[in-house]
The first five atom37 places (N, CA, C, CB, O) and aatype in JSON, in Angstrom:
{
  "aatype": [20, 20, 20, 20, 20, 20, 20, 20, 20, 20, 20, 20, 20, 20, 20, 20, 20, 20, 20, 20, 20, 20, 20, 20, 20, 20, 20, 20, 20, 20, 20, 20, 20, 20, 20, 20, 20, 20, 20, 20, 20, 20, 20, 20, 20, 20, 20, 20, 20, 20, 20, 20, 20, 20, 20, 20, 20, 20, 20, 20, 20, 20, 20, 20, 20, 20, 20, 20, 20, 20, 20, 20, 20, 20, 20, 20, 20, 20, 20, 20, 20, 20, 20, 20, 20, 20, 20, 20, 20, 20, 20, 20, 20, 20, 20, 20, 20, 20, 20, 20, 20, 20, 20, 20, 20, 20, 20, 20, 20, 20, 20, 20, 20, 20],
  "atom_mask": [
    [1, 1, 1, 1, 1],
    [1, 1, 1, 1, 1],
    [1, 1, 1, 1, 1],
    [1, 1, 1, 1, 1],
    [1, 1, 1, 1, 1],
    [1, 1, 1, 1, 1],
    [1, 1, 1, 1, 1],
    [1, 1, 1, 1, 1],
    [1, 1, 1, 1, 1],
    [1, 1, 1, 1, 1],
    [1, 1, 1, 1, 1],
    [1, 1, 1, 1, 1],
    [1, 1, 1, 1, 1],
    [1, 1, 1, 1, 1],
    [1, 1, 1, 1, 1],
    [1, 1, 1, 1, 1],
    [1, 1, 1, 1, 1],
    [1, 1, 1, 1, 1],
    [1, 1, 1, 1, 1],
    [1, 1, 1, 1, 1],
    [1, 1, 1, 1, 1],
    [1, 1, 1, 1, 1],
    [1, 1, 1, 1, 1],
    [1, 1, 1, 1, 1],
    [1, 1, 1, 1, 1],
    [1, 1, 1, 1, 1],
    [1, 1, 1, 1, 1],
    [1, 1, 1, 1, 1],
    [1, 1, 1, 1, 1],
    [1, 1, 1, 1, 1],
    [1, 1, 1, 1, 1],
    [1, 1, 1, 1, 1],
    [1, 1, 1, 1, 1],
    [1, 1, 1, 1, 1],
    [1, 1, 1, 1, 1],
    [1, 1, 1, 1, 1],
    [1, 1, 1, 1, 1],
    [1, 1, 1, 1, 1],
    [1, 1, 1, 1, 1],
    [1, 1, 1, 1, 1],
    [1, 1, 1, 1, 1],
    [1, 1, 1, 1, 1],
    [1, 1, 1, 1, 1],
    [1, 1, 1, 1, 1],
    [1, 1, 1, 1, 1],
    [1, 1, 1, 1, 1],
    [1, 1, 1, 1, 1],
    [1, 1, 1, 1, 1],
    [1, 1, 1, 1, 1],
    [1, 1, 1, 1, 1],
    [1, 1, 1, 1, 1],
    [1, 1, 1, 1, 1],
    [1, 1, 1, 1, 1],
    [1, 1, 1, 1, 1],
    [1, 1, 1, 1, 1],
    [1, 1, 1, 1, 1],
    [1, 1, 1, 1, 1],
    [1, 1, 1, 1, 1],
    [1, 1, 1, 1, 1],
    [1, 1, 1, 1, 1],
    [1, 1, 1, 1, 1],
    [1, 1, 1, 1, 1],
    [1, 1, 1, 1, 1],
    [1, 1, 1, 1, 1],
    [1, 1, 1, 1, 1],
    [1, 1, 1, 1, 1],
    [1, 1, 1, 1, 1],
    [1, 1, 1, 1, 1],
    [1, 1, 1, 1, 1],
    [1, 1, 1, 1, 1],
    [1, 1, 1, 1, 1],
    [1, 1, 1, 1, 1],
    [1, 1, 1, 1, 1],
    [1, 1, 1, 1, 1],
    [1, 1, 1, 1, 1],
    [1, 1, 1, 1, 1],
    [1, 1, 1, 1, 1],
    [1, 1, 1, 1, 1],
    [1, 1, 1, 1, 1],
    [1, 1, 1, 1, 1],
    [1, 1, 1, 1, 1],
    [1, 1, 1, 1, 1],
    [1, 1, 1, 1, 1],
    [1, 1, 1, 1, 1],
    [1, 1, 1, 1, 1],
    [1, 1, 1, 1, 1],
    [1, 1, 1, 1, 1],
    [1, 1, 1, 1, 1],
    [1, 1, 1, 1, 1],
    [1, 1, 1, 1, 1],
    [1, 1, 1, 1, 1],
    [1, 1, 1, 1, 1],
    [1, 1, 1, 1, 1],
    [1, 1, 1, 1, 1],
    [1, 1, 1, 1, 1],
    [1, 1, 1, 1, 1],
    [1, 1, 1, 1, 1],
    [1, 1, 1, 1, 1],
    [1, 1, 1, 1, 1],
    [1, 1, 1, 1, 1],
    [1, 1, 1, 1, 1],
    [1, 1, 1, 1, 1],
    [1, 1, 1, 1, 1],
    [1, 1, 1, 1, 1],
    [1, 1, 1, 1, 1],
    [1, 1, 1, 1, 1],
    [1, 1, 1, 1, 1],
    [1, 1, 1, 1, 1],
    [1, 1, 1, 1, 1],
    [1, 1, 1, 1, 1],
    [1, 1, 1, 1, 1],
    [1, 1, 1, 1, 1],
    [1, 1, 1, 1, 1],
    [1, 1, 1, 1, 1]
  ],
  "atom_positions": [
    [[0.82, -1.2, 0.0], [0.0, 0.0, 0.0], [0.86, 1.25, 0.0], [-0.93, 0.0, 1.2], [0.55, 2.37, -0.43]],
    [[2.27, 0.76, 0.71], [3.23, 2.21, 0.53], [3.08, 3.02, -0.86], [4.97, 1.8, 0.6], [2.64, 4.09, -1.3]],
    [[3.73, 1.77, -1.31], [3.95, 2.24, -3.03], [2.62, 3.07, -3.82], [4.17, 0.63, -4.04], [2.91, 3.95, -4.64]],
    [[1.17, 2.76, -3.54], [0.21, 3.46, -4.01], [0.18, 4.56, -3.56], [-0.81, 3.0, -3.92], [-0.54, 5.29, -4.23]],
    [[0.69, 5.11, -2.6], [0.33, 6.53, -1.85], [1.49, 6.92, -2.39], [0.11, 6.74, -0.09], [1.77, 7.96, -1.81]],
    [[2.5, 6.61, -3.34], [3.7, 7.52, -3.25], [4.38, 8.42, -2.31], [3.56, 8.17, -3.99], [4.39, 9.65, -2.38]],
    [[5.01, 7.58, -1.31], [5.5, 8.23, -0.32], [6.81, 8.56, -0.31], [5.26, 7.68, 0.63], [7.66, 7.68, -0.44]],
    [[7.13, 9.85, -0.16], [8.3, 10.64, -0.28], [8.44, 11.16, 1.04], [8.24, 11.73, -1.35], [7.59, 11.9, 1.56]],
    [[9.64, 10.74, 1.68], [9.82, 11.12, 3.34], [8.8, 11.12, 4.15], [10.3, 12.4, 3.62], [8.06, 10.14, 4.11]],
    [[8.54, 12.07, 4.96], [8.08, 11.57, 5.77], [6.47, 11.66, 5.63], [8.7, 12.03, 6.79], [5.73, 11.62, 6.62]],
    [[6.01, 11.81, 4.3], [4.45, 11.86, 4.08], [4.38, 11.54, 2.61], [3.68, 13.39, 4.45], [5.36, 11.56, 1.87]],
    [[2.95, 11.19, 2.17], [2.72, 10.95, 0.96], [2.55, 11.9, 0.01], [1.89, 10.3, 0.93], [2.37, 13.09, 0.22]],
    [[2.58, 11.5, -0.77], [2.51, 12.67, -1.95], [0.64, 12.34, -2.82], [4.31, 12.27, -3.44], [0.23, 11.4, -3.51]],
    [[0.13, 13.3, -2.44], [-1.27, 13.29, -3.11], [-1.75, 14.26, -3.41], [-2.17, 12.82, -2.54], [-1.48, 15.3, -2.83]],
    [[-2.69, 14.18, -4.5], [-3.24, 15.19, -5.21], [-4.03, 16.36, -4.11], [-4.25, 14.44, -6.31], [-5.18, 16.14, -3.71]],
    [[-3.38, 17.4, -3.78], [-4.49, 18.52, -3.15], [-4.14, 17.6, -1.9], [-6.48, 18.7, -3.85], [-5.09, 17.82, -1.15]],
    [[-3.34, 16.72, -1.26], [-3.27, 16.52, 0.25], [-4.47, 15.23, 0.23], [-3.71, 18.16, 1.32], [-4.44, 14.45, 1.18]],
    [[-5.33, 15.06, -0.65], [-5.87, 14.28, -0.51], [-6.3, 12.56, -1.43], [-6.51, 15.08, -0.27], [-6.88, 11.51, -1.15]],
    [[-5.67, 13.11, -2.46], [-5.75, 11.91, -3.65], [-4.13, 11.4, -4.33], [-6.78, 12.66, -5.1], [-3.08, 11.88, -4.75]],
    [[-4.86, 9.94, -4.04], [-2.91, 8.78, -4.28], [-3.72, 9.05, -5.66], [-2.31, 6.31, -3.42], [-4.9, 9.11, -6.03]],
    [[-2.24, 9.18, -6.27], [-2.25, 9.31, -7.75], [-2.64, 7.92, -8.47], [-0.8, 9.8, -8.24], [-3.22, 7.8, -9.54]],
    [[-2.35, 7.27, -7.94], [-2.44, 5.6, -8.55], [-3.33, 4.76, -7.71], [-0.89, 4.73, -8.53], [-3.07, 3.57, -7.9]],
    [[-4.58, 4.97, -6.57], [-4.82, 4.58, -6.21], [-6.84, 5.2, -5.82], [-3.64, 4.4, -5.66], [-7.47, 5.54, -4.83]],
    [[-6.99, 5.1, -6.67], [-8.88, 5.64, -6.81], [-9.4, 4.56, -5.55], [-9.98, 5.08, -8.93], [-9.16, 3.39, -5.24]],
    [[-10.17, 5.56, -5.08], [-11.32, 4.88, -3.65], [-10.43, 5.22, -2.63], [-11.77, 2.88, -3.51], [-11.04, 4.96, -1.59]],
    [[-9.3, 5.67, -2.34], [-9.14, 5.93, -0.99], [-8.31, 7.61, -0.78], [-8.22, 4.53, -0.37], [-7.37, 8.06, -1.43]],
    [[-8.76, 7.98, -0.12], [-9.16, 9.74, 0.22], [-8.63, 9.53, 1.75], [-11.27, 10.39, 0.07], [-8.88, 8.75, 2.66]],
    [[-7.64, 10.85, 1.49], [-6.86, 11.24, 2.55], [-7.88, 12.81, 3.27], [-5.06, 11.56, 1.81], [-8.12, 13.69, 2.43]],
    [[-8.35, 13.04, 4.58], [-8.57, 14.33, 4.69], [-7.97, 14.96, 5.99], [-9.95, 14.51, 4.58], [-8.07, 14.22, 6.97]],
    [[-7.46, 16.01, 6.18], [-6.64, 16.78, 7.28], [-5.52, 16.57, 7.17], [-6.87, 16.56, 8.57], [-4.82, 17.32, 7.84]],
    [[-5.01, 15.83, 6.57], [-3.42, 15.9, 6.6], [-2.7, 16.51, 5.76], [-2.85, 14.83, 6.54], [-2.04, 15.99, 4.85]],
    [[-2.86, 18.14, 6.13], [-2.35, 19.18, 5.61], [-2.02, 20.21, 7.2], [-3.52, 19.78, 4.34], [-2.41, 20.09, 8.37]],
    [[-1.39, 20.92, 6.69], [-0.86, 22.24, 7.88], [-0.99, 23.3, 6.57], [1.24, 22.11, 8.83], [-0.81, 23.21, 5.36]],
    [[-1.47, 24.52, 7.65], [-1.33, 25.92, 7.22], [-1.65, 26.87, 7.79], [-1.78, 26.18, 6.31], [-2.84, 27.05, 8.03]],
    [[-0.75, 27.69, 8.16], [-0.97, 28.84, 9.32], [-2.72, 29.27, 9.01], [0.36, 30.49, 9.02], [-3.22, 29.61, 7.94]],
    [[-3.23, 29.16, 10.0], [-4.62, 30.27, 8.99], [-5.89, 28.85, 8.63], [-3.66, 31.21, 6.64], [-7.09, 28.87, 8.9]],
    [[-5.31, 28.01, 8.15], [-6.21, 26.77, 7.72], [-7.34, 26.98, 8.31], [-5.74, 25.37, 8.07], [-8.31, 27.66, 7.97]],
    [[-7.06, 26.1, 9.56], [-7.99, 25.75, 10.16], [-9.11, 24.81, 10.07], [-8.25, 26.5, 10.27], [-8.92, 24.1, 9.08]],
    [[-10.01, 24.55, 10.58], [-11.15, 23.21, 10.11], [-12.0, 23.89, 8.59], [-12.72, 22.86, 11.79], [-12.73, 23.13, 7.96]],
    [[-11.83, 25.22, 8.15], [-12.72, 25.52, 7.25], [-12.0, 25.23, 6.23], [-13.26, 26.76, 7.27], [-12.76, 24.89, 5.32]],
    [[-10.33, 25.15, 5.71], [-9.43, 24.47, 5.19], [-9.97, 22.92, 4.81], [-8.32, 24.56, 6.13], [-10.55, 22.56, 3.79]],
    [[-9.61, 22.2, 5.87], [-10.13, 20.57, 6.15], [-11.47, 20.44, 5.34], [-10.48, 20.18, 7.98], [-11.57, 19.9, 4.24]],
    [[-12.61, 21.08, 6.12], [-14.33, 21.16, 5.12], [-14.09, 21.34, 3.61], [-15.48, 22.76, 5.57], [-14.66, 20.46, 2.98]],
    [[-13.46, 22.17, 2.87], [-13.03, 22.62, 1.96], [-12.76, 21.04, 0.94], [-11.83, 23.62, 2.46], [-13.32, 20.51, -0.01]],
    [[-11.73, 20.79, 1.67], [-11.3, 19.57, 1.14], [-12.13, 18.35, 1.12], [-10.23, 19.26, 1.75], [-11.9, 17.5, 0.27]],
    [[-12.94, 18.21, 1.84], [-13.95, 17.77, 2.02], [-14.72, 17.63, 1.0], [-14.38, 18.28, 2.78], [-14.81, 16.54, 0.42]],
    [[-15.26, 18.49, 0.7], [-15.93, 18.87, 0.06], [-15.61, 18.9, -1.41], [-16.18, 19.76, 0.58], [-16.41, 19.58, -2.05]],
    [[-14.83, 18.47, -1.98], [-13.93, 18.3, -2.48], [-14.11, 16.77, -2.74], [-12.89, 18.84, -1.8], [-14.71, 16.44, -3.77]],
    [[-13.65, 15.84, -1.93], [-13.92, 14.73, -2.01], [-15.65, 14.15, -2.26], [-13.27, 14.38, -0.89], [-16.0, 13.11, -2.82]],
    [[-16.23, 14.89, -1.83], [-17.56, 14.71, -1.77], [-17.74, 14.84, -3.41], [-18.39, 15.82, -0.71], [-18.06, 13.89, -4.13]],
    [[-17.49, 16.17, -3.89], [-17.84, 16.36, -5.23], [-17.54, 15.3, -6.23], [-17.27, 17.48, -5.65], [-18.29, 14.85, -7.09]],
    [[-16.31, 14.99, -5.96], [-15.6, 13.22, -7.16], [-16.6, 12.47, -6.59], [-13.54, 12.17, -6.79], [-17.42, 12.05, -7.41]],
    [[-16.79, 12.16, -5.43], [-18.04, 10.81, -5.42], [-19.03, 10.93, -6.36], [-18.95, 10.68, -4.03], [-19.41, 10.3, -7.35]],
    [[-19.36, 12.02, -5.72], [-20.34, 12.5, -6.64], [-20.84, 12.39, -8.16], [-20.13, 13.44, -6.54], [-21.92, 12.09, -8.67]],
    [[-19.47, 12.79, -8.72], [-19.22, 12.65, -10.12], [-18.63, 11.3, -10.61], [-18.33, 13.71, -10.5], [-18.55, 11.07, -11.81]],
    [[-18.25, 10.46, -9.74], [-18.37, 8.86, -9.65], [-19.67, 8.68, -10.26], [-18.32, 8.16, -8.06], [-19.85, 8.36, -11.44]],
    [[-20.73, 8.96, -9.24], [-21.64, 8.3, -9.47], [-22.6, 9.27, -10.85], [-22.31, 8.01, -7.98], [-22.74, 8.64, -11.89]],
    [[-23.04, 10.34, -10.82], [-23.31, 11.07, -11.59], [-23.06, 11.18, -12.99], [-23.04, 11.77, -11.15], [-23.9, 11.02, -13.89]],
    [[-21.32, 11.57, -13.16], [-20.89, 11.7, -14.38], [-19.61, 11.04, -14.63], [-20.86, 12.98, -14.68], [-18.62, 11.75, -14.8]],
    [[-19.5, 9.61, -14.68], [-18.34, 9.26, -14.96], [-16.91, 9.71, -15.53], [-18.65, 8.66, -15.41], [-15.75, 9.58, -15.16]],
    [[-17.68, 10.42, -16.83], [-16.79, 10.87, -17.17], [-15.29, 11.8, -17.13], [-17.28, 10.94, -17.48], [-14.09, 11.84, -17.42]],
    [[-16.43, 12.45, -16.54], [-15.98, 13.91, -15.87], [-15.09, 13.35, -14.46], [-17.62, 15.06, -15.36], [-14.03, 13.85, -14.09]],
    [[-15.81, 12.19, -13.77], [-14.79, 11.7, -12.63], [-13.62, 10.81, -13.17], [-15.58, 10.81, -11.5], [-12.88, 10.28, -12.34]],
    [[-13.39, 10.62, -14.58], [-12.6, 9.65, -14.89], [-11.78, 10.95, -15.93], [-13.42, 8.08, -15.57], [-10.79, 10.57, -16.56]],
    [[-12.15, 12.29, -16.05], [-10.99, 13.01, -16.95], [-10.43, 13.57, -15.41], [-11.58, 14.45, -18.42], [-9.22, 13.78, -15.46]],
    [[-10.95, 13.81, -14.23], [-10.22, 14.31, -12.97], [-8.84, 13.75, -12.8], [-11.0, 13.95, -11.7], [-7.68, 14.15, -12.76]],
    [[-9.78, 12.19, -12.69], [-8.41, 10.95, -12.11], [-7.05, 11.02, -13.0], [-8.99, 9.05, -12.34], [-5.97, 10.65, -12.53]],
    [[-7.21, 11.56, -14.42], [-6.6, 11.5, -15.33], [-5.45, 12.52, -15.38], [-7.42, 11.5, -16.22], [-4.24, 12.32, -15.48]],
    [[-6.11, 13.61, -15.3], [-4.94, 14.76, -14.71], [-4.36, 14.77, -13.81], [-5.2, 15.83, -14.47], [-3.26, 15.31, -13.78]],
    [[-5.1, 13.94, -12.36], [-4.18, 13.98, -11.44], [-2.92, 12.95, -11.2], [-4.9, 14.01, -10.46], [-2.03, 12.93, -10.35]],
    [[-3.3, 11.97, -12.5], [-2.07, 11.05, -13.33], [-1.27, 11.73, -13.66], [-2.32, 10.3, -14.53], [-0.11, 11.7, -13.26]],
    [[-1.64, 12.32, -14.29], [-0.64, 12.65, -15.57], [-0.12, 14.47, -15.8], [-1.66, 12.1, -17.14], [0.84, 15.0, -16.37]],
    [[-1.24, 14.99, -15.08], [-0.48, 16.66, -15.11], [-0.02, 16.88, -13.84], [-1.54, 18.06, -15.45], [-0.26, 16.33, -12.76]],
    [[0.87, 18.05, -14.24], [1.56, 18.63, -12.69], [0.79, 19.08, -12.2], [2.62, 19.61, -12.52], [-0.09, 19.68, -12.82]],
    [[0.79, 18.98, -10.61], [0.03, 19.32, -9.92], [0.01, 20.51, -9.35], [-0.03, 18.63, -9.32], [1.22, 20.75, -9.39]],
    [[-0.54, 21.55, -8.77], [-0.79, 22.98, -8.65], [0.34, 23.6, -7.37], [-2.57, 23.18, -8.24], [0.36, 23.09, -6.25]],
    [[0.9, 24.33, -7.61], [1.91, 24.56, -6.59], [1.15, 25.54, -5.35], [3.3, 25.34, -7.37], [0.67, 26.67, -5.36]],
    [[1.31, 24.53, -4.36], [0.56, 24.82, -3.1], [1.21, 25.64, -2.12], [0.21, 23.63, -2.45], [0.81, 25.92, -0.99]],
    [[2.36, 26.03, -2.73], [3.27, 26.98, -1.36], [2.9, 28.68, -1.56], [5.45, 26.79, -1.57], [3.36, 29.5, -0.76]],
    [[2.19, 29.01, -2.47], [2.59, 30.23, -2.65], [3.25, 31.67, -2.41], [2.13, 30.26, -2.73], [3.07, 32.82, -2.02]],
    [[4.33, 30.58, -3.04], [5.93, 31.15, -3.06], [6.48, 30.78, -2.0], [6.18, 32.68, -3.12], [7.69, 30.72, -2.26]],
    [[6.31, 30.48, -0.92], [6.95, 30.17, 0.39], [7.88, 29.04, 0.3], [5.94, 29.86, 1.44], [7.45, 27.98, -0.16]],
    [[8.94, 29.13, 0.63], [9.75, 28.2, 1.19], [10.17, 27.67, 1.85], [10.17, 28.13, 1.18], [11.25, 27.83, 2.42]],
    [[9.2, 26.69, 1.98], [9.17, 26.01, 3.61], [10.39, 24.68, 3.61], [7.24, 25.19, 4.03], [10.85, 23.96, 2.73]],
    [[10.6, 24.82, 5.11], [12.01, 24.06, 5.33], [11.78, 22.77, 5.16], [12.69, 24.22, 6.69], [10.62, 22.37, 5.16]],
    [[12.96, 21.78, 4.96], [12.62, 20.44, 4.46], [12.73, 19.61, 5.69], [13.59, 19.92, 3.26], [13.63, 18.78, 5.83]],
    [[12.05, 19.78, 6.36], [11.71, 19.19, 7.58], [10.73, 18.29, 7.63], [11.42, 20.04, 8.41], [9.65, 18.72, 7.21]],
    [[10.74, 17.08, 8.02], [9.59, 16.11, 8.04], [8.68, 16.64, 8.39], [9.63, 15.04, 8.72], [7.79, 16.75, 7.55]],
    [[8.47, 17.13, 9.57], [7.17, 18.06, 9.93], [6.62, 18.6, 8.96], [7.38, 19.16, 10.77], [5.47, 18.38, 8.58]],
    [[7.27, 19.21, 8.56], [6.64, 20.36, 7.39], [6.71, 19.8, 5.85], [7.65, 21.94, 7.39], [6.69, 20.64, 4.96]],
    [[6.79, 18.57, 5.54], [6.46, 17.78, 4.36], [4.98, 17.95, 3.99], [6.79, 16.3, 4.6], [4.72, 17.42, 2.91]],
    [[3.88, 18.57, 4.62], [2.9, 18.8, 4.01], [2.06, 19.9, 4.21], [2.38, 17.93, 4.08], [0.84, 19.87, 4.35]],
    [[2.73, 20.78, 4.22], [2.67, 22.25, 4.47], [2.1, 22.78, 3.09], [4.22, 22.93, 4.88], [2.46, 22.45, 1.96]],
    [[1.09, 23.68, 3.46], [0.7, 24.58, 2.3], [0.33, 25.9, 2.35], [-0.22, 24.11, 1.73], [0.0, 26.25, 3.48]],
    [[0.27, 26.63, 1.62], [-0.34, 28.23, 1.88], [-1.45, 28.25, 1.39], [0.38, 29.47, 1.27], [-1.83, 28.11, 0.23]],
    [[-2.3, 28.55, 2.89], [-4.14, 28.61, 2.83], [-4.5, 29.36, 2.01], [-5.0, 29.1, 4.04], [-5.72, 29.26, 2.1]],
    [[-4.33, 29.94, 1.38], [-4.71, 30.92, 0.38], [-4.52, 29.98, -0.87], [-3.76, 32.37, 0.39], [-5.53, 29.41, -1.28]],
    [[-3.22, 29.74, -1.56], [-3.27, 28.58, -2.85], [-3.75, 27.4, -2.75], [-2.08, 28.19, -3.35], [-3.92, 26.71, -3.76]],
    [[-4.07, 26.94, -1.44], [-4.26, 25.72, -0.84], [-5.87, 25.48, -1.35], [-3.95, 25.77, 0.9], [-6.25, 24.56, -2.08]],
    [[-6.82, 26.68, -0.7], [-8.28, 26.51, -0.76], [-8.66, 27.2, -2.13], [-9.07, 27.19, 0.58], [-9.6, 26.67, -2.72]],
    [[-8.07, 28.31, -2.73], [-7.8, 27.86, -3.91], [-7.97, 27.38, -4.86], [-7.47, 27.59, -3.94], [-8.83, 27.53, -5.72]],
    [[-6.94, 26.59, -4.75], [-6.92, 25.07, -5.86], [-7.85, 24.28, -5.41], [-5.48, 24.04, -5.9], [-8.36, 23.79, -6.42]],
    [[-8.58, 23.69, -4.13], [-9.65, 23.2, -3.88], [-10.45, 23.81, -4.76], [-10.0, 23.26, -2.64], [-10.61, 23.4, -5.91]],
    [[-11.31, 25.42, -4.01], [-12.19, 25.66, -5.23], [-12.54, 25.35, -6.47], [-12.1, 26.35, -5.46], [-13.57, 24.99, -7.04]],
    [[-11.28, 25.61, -6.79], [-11.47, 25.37, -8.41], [-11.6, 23.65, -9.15], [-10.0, 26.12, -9.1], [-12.35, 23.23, -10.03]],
    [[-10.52, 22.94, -8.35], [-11.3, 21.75, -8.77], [-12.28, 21.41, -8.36], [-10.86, 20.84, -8.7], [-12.8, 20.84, -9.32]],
    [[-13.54, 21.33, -6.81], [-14.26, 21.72, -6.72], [-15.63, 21.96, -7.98], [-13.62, 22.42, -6.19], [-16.51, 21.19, -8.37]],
    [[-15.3, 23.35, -8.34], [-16.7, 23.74, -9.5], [-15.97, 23.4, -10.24], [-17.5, 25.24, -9.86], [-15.97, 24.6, -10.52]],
    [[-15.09, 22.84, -11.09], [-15.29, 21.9, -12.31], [-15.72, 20.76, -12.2], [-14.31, 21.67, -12.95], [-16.49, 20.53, -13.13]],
    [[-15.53, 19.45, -11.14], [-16.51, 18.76, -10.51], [-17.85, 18.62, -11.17], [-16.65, 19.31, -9.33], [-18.42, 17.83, -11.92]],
    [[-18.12, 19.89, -10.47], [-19.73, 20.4, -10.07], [-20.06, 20.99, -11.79], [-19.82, 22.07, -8.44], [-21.18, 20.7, -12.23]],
    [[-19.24, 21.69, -12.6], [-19.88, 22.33, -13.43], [-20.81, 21.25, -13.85], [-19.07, 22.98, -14.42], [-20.65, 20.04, -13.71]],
    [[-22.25, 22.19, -14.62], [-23.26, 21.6, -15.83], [-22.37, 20.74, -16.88], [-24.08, 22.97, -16.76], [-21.41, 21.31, -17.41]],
    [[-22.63, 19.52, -17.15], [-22.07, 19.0, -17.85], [-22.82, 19.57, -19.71], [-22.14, 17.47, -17.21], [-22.34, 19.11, -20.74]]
  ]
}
């Protein structure tokens, strides 16, 4: 199961903190840090996850071009600009602002009218 979560030191590497790139059906939530976060951060993401079920069940498609990018494109740079130290601790550090963000937005594409 290591190997599906792509784990790089001391945390995994997933889409938005919450999706193994190679591994559909299992959803990571809170395991992110960010000054500011907080639980409305966490909901966010949430919510988030909720929407792909969603579009699981709803619109396949649209949940199967998600999974696809988060294969195969780079993923959204979550520090904005910050350079946080390479400290295990801080292996999954993000800036709440690019953080919720990039939620949003994948989020209402999700959700858009197909």
């Amino acid at each position: 199961a290591r190997e599906h979560l792509h784990w790089s030191g001391a945390s995994p590497e997933l889409f938005l903190n919450a999706f193994p790139p190679s591994l559909n059906g299992l959803y990571v939530i809170g395991m992110v840090e960010a000054s500011g976060l907080g639980w409305q951060g966490r909901f966010a993401q949430a919510e988030l996850v909720a929407s792909y079920i969603r579009a699981l069940e709803n619109d396949p498609a649209r949940a199967e071009r998600f999974r696809e990018r988060i294969r195969t494109e780079k993923w959204p740079d979550l520090t904005g600009g910050y350079r946080y130290l390479g400290l295990d601790r801080m292996s999954y550090y993000v800036n709440k602002d690019a953080f919720r963000s990039a939620l949003r937005r994948e989020r209402d594409a999700l959700e858009a009218a197909a």
